[in-house]
Tab-separated table of C-alpha atoms and ligand atoms in Angstrom:
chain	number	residue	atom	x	y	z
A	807	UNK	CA	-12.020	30.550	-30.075
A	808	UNK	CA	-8.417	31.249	-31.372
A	809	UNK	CA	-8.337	34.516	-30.379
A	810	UNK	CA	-6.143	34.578	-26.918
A	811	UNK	CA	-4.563	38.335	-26.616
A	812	UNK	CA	-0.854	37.502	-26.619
A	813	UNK	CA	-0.163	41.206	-25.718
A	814	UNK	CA	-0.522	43.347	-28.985
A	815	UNK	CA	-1.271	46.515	-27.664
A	816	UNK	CA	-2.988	48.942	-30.839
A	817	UNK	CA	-3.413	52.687	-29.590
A	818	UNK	CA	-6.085	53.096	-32.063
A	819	UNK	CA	-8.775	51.114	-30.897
A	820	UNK	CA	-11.090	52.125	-28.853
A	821	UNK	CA	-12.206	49.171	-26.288
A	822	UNK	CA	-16.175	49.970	-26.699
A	823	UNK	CA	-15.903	49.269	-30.340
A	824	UNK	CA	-14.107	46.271	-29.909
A	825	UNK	CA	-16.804	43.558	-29.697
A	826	UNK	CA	-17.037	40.120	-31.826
A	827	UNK	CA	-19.550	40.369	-34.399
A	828	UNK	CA	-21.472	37.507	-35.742
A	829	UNK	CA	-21.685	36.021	-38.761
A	830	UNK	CA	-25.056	37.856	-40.276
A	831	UNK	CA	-23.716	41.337	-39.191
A	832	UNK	CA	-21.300	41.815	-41.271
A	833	UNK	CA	-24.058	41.005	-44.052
A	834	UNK	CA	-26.207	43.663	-42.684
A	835	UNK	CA	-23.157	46.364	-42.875
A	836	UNK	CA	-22.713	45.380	-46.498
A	837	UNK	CA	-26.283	46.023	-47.328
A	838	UNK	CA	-26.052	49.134	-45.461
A	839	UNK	CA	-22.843	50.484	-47.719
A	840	UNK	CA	-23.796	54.075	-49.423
A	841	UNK	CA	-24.092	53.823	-53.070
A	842	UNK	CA	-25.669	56.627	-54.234
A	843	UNK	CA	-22.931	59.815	-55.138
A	844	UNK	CA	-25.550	62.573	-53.695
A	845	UNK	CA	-25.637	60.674	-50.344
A	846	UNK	CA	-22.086	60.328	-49.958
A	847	UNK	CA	-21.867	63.878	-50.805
A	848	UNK	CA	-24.663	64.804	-48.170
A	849	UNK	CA	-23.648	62.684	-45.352
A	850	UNK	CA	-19.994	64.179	-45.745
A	851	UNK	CA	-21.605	68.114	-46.069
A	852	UNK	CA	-19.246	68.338	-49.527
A	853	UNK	CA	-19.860	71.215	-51.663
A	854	UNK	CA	-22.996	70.907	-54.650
A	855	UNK	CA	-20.815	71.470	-57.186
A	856	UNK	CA	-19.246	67.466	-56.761
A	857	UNK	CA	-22.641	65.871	-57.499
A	858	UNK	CA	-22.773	66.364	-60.887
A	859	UNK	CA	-19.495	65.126	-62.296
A	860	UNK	CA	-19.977	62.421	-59.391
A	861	UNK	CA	-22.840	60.965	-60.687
A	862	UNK	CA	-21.550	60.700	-64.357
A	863	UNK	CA	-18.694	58.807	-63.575
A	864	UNK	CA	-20.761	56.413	-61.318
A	865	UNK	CA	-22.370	55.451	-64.517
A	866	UNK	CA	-19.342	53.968	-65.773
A	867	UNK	CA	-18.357	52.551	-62.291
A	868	UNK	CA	-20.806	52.748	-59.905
A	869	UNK	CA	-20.078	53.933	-56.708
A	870	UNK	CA	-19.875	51.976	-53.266
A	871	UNK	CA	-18.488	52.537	-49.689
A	872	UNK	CA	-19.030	50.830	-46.761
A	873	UNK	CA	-20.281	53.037	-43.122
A	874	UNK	CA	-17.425	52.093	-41.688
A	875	UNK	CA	-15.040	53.349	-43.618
A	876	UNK	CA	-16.964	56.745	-44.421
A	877	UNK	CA	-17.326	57.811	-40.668
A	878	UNK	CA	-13.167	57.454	-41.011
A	879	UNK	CA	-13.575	60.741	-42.991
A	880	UNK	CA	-13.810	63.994	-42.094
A	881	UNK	CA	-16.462	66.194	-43.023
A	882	UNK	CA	-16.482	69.210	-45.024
A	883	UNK	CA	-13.019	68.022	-46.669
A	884	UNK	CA	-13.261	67.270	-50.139
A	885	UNK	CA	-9.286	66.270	-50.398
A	886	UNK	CA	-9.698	63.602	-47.322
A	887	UNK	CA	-7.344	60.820	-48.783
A	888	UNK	CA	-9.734	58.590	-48.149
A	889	UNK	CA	-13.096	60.138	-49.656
A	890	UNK	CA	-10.489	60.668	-53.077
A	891	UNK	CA	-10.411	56.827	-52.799
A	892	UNK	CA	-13.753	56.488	-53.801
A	893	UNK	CA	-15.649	59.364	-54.744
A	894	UNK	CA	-16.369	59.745	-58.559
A	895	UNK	CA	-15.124	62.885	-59.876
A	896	UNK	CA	-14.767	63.905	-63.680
A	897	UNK	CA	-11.157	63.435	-64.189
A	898	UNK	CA	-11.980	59.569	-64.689
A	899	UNK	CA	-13.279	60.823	-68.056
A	900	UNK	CA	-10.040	61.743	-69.396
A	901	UNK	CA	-8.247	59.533	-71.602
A	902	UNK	CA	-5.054	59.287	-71.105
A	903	UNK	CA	-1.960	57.815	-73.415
A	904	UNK	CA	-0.811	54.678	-72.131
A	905	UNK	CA	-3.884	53.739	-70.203
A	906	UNK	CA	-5.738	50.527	-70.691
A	907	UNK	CA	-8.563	48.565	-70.202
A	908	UNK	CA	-6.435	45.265	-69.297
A	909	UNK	CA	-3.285	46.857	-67.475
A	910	UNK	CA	-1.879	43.817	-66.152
A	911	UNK	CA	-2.081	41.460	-69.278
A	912	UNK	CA	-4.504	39.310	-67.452
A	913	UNK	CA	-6.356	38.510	-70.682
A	914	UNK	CA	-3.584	36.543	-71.725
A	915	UNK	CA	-3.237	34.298	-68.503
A	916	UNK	CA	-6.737	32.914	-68.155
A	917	UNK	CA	-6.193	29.713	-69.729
A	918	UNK	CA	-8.855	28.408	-67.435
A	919	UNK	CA	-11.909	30.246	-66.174
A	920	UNK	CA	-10.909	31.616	-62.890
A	921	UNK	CA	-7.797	30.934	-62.916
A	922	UNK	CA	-5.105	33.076	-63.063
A	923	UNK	CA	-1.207	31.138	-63.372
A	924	UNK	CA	1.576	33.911	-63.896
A	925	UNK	CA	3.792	33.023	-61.172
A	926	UNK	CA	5.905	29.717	-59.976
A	927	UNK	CA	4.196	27.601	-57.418
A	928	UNK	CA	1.694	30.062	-56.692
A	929	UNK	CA	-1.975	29.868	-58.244
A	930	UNK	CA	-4.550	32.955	-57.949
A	931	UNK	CA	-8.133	32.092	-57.893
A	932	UNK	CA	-10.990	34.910	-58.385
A	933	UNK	CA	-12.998	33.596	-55.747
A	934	UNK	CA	-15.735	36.502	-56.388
A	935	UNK	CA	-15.995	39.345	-58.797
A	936	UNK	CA	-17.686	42.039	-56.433
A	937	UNK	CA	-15.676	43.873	-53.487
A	938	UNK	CA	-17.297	45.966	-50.632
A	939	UNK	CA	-15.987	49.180	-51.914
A	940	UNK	CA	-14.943	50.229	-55.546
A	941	UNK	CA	-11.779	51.968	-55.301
A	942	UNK	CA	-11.587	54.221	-58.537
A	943	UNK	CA	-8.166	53.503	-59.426
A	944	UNK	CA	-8.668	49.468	-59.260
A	945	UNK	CA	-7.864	47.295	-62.631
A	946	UNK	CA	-11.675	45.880	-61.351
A	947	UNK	CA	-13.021	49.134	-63.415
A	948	UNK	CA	-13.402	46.746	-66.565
A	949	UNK	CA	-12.329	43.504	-65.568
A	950	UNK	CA	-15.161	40.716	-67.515
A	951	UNK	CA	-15.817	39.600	-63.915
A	952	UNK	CA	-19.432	38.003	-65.963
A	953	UNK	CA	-17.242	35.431	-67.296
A	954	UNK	CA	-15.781	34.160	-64.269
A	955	UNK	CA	-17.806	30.985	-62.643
A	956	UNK	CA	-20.716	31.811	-60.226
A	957	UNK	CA	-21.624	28.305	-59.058
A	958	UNK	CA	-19.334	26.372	-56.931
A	959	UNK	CA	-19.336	23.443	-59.646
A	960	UNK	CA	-18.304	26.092	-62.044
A	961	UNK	CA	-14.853	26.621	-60.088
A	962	UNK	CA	-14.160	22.490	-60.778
A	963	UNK	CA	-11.810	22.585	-63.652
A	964	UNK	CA	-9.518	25.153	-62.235
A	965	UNK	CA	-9.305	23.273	-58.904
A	966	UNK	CA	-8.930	19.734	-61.026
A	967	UNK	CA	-5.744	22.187	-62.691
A	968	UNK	CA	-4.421	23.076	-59.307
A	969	UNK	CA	-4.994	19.576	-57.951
A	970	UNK	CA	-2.940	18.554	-61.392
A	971	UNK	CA	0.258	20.645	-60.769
A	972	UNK	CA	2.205	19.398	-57.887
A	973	UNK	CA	4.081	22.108	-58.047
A	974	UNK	CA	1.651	24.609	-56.969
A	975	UNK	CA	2.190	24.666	-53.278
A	976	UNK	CA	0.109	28.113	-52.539
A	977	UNK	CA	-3.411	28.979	-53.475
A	978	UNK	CA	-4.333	32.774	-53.485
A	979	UNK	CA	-7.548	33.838	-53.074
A	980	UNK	CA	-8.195	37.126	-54.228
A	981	UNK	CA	-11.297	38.603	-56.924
A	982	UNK	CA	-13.161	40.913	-56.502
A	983	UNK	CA	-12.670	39.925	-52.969
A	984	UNK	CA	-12.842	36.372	-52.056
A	985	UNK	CA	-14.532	37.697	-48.316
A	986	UNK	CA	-17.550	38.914	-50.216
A	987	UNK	CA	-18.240	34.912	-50.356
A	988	UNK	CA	-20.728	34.067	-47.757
A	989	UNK	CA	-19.319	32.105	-44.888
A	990	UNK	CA	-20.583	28.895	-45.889
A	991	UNK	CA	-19.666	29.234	-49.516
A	992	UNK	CA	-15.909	30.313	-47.749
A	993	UNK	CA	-15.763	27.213	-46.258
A	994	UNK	CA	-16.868	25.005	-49.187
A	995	UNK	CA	-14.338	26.559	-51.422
A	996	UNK	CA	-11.658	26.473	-48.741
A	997	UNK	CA	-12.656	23.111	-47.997
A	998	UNK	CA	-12.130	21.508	-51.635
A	999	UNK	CA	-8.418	23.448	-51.768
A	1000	UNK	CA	-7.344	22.141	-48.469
A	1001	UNK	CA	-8.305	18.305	-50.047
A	1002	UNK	CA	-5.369	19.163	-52.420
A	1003	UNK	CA	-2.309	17.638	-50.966
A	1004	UNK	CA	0.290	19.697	-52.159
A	1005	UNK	CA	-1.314	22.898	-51.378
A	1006	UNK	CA	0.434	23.914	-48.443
A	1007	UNK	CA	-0.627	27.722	-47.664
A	1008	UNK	CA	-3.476	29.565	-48.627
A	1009	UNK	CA	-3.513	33.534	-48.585
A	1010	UNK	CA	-6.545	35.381	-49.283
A	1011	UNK	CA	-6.204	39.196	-50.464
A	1012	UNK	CA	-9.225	41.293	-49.131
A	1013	UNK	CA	-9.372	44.735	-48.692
A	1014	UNK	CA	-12.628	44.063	-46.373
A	1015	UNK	CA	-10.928	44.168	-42.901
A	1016	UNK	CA	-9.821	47.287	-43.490
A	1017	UNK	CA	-13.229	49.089	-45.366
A	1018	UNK	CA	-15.966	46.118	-43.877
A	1019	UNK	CA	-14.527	45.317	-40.831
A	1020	UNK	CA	-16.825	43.541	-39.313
A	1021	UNK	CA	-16.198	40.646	-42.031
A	1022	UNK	CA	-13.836	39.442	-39.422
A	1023	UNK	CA	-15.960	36.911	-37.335
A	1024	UNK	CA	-15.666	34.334	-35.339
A	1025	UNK	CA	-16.703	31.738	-38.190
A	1026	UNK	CA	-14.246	33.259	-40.444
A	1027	UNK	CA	-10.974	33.037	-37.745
A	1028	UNK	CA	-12.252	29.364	-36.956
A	1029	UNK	CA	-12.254	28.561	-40.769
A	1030	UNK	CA	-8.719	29.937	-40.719
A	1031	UNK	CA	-7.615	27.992	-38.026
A	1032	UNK	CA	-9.698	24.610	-38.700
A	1033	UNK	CA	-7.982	24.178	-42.540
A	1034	UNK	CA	-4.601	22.169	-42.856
A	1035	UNK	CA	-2.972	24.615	-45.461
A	1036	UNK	CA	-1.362	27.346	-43.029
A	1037	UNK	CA	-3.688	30.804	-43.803
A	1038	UNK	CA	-1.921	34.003	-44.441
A	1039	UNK	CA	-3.794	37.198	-44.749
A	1040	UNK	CA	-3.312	40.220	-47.153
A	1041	UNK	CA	-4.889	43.104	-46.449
A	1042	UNK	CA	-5.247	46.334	-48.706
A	1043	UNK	CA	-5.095	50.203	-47.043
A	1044	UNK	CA	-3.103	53.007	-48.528
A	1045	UNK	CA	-3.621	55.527	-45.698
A	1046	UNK	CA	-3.336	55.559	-41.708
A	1047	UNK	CA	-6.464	57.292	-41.007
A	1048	UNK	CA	-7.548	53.549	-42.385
A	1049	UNK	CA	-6.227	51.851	-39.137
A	1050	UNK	CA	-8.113	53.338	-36.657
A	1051	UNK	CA	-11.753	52.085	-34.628
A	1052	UNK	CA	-13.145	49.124	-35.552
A	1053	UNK	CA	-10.364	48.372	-38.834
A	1054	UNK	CA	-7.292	48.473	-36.058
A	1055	UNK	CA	-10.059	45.989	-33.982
A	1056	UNK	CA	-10.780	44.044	-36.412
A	1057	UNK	CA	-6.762	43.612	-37.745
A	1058	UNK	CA	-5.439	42.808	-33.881
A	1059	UNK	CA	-8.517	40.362	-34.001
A	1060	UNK	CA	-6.442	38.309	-36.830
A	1061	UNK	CA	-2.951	39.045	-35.772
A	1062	UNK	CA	-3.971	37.279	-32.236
A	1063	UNK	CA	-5.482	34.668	-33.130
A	1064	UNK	CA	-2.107	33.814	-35.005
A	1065	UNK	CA	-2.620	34.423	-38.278
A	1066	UNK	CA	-0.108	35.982	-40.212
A	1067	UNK	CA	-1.498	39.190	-41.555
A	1068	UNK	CA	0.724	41.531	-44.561
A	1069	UNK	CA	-0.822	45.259	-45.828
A	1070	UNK	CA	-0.472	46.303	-49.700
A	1071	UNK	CA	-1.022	49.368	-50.745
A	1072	UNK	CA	-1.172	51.615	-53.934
A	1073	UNK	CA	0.922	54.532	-54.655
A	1074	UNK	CA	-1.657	57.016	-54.929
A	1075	UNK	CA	-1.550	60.910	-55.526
A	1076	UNK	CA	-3.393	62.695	-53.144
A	1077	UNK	CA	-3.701	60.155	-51.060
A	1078	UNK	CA	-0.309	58.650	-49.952
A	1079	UNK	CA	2.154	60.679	-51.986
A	1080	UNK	CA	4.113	61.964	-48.701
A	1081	UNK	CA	6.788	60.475	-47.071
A	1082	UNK	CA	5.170	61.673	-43.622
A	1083	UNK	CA	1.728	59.726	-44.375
A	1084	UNK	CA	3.528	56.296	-45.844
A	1085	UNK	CA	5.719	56.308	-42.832
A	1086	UNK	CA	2.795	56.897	-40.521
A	1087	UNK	CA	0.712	54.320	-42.170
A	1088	UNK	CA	3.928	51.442	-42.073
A	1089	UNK	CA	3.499	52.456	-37.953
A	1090	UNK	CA	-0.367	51.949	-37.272
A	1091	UNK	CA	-0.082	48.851	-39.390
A	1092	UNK	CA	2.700	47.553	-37.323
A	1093	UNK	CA	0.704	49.118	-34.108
A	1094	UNK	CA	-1.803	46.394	-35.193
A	1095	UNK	CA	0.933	43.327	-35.706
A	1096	UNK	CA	0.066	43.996	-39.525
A	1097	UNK	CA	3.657	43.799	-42.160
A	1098	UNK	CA	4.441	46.349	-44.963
A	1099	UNK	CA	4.417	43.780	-47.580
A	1100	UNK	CA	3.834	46.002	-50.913
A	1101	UNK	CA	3.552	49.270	-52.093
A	1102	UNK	CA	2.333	49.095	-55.905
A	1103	UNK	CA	3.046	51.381	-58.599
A	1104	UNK	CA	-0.537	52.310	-59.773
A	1105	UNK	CA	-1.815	50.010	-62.705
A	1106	UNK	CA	-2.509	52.085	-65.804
A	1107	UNK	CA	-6.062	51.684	-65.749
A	1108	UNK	CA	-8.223	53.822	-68.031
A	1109	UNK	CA	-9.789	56.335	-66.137
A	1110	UNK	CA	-7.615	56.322	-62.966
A	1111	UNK	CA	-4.537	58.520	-64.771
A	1112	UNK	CA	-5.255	61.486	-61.910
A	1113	UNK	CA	-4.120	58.814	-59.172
A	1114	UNK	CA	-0.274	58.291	-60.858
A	1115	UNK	CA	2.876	59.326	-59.106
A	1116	UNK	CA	6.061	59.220	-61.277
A	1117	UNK	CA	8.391	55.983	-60.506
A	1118	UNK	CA	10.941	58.538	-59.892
A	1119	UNK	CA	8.972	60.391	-56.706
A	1120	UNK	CA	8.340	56.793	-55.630
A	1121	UNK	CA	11.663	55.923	-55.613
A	1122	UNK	CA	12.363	59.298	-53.354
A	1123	UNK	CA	9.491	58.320	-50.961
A	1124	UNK	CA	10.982	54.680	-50.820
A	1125	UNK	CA	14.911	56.369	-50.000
A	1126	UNK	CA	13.032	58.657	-47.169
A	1127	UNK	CA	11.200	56.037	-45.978
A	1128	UNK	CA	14.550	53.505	-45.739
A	1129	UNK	CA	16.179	56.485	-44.013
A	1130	UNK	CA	13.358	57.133	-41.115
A	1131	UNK	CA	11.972	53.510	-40.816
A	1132	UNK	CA	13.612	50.134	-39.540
A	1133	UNK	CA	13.400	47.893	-42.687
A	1134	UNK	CA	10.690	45.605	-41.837
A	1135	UNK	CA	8.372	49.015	-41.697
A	1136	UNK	CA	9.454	49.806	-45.695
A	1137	UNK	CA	7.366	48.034	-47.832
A	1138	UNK	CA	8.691	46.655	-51.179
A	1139	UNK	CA	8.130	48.982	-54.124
A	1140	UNK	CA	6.542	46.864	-57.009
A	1141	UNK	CA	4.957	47.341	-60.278
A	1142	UNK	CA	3.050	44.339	-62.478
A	1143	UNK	CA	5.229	44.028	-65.977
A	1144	UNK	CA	2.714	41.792	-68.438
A	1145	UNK	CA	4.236	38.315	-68.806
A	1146	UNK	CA	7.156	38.702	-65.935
A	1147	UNK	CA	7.799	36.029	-64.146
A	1148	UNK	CA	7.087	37.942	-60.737
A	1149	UNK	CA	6.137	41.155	-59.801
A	1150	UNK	CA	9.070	43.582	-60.569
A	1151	UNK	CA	10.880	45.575	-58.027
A	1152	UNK	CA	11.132	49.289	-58.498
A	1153	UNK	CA	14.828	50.511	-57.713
B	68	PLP	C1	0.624	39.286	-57.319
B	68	PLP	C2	0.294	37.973	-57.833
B	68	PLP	C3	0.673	36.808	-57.164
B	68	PLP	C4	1.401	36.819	-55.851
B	68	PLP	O1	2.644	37.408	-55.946
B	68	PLP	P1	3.536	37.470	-54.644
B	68	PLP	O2	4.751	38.199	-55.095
B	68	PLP	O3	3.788	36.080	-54.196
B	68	PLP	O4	2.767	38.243	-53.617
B	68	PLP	C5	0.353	35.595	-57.728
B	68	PLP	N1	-0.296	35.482	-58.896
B	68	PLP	C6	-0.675	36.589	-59.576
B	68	PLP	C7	-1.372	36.414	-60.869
B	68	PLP	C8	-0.397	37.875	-59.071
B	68	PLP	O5	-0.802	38.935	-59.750
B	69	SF4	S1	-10.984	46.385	-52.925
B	69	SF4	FE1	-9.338	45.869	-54.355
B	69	SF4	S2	-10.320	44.734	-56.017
B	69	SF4	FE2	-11.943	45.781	-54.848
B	69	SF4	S3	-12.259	47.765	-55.888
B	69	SF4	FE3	-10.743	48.133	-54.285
B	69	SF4	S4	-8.746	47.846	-55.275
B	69	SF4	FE4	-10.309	46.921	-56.575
């Protein structure tokens, strides 16, 4: 096992919840995720009136949220920021100027099914179209994940294009989210990138350490650690009350065992917009050994206008943040341009 304490202390977890979970359970947790808007808004005692518009906008985008992360809200509070994260509510309807279907141009970059080549040296995969929670302001909204491959065969011609390019030196996994793959599928995927010499690192973006915890296993750590590209993990959470129980557990359980472990998030109103509750989040990330490593500018997704904040309150959060914060603890402000050559810093 890779996972020797070197000394990471994390105020937020709670020792009885921080047990090793094996590799069916997290399975089980999945299947247990609430996906039906009137039992969210039971389980959370919200008010009646939420279940209508709730359930029409599930039709478009159904909903989904893992236990875990709904016993991290608090009941009775229809503004918790992390219940706005995922409940449906009506103001998805609205259509708003400037809001797309395809908000980062990625229509134009898959030359190859799953596949996705924008930047230098670096190659995105979608490993999987389906994620443990849908977060109602994600691009995933209408995203033709149907078109991507399904079979592991399917995925040959975009690894015969990475194994092709000797300048690609980093494989990203990312979706969906690539940790909805089973573990054995993981490691057969992993398996035939790692046989590509000039890969070098491979980072996988999930946001299920953070809403599924118990994703991180021990087979997924040894995977990790067994590969010859050097793994580097990039997690998604927009809000501290995120990083607390079995999420801070489950984030010092990567960070010991050595593997080095970044946080995006999305600026989101209602959820994040304060200078108070970014700061606090960059500290129970770094509690947990976890990096600031972005903090997006929202993509203009139809139906998730209600979640913008202007570039110009970023920008303000961003200077406060600089101000209270040593600069490790400030994540980079970013926004994706169509066709740049990198994600583009806000400033
Ligand atoms: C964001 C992104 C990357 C990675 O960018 P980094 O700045 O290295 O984190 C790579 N490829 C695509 C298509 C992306 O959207
Ligand atoms: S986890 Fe990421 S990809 Fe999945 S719905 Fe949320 S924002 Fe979208």
């Amino acid at each position: 096992m890779p996972t020797s304490p070197r000394g990471i202390s994390c105020p937020a977890v709670s020792p009885a919840i921080d047990a090793h979970s094996g590799s069916s359970d997290w399975r089980r947790s999945l299947a247990q995720a609430v996906r039906d808007p009137d039992e969210l808004i039971t389980r959370l005692e919200l008010h009646d009136s939420l279940r209508e518009p709730a359930r029409r906008a599930a039709e478009t985008f159904p909903l989904m949220v893992p236990v875990s992360f709904l016993a991290r809200m608090e009941p009775g509070n229809p503004h918790d920021p992390l219940l706005r994260q995922v409940l449906p509510v009506g103001a998805e309807e609205i259509i708003a100027e400037g809001f797309a279907a395809d908000a980062v141009g990625d229509g134009n970059a898959r030359a190859i099914p799953g596949l996705l080549q924008k930047y230098e040296g670096r190659a995105l995969l979608i490993a999987a179209g389906s994620c443990a929670v849908n977060c109602r302001y994600c691009f995933r909204r209408h995203y033709p994940y149907g078109e991507e491959p399904r079979r592991l065969d399917d995925w040959q011609p975009a690894l015969d294009a990475i194994a092709g390019d000797p300048t690609l030196h980093e494989v990203i996994l990312s979706g969906g989210d690539p940790l909805m793959l089973t573990d054995h599928r993981l490691r057969e995927m992993v398996e035939r990138i790692a046989a590509i010499p000039h890969v070098t690192r491979l980072r996988i973006h999930s946001r299920l350490p953070i809403v599924l915890p118990d994703r991180v296993n021990d087979d997924l750590l040894n995977l990790l650690h067994e590969i010859g590209p050097a793994a580097v993990m990039v997690v998604h959470a927009n809000h501290p009350n995120e990083i607390v129980g079995d999420c801070a557990a489950a984030l010092q359980r990567l960070v010991q065992s050595g593997i080095p472990t970044l946080n995006q998030s999305v600026l989101l109103r209602g959820v994040n917009d304060a200078a108070d509750t970014l700061a606090a989040l960059s500290e129970r990330l770094i509690e947990c050994g976890v990096i600031p490593y972005y903090l997006h500018q929202l993509d203009r997704v139809s139906g998730a206008a209600h979640f913008e904040v202007a570039e110009a309150t970023g920008l303000k959060l961003i200077d406060e943040l600089r101000r209270r914060l040593p600069g490790y603890l400030v994540p980079r402000y970013v926004r994706e341009i169509a066709g740049e050559p990198s994600k583009s810093p806000i400033s």
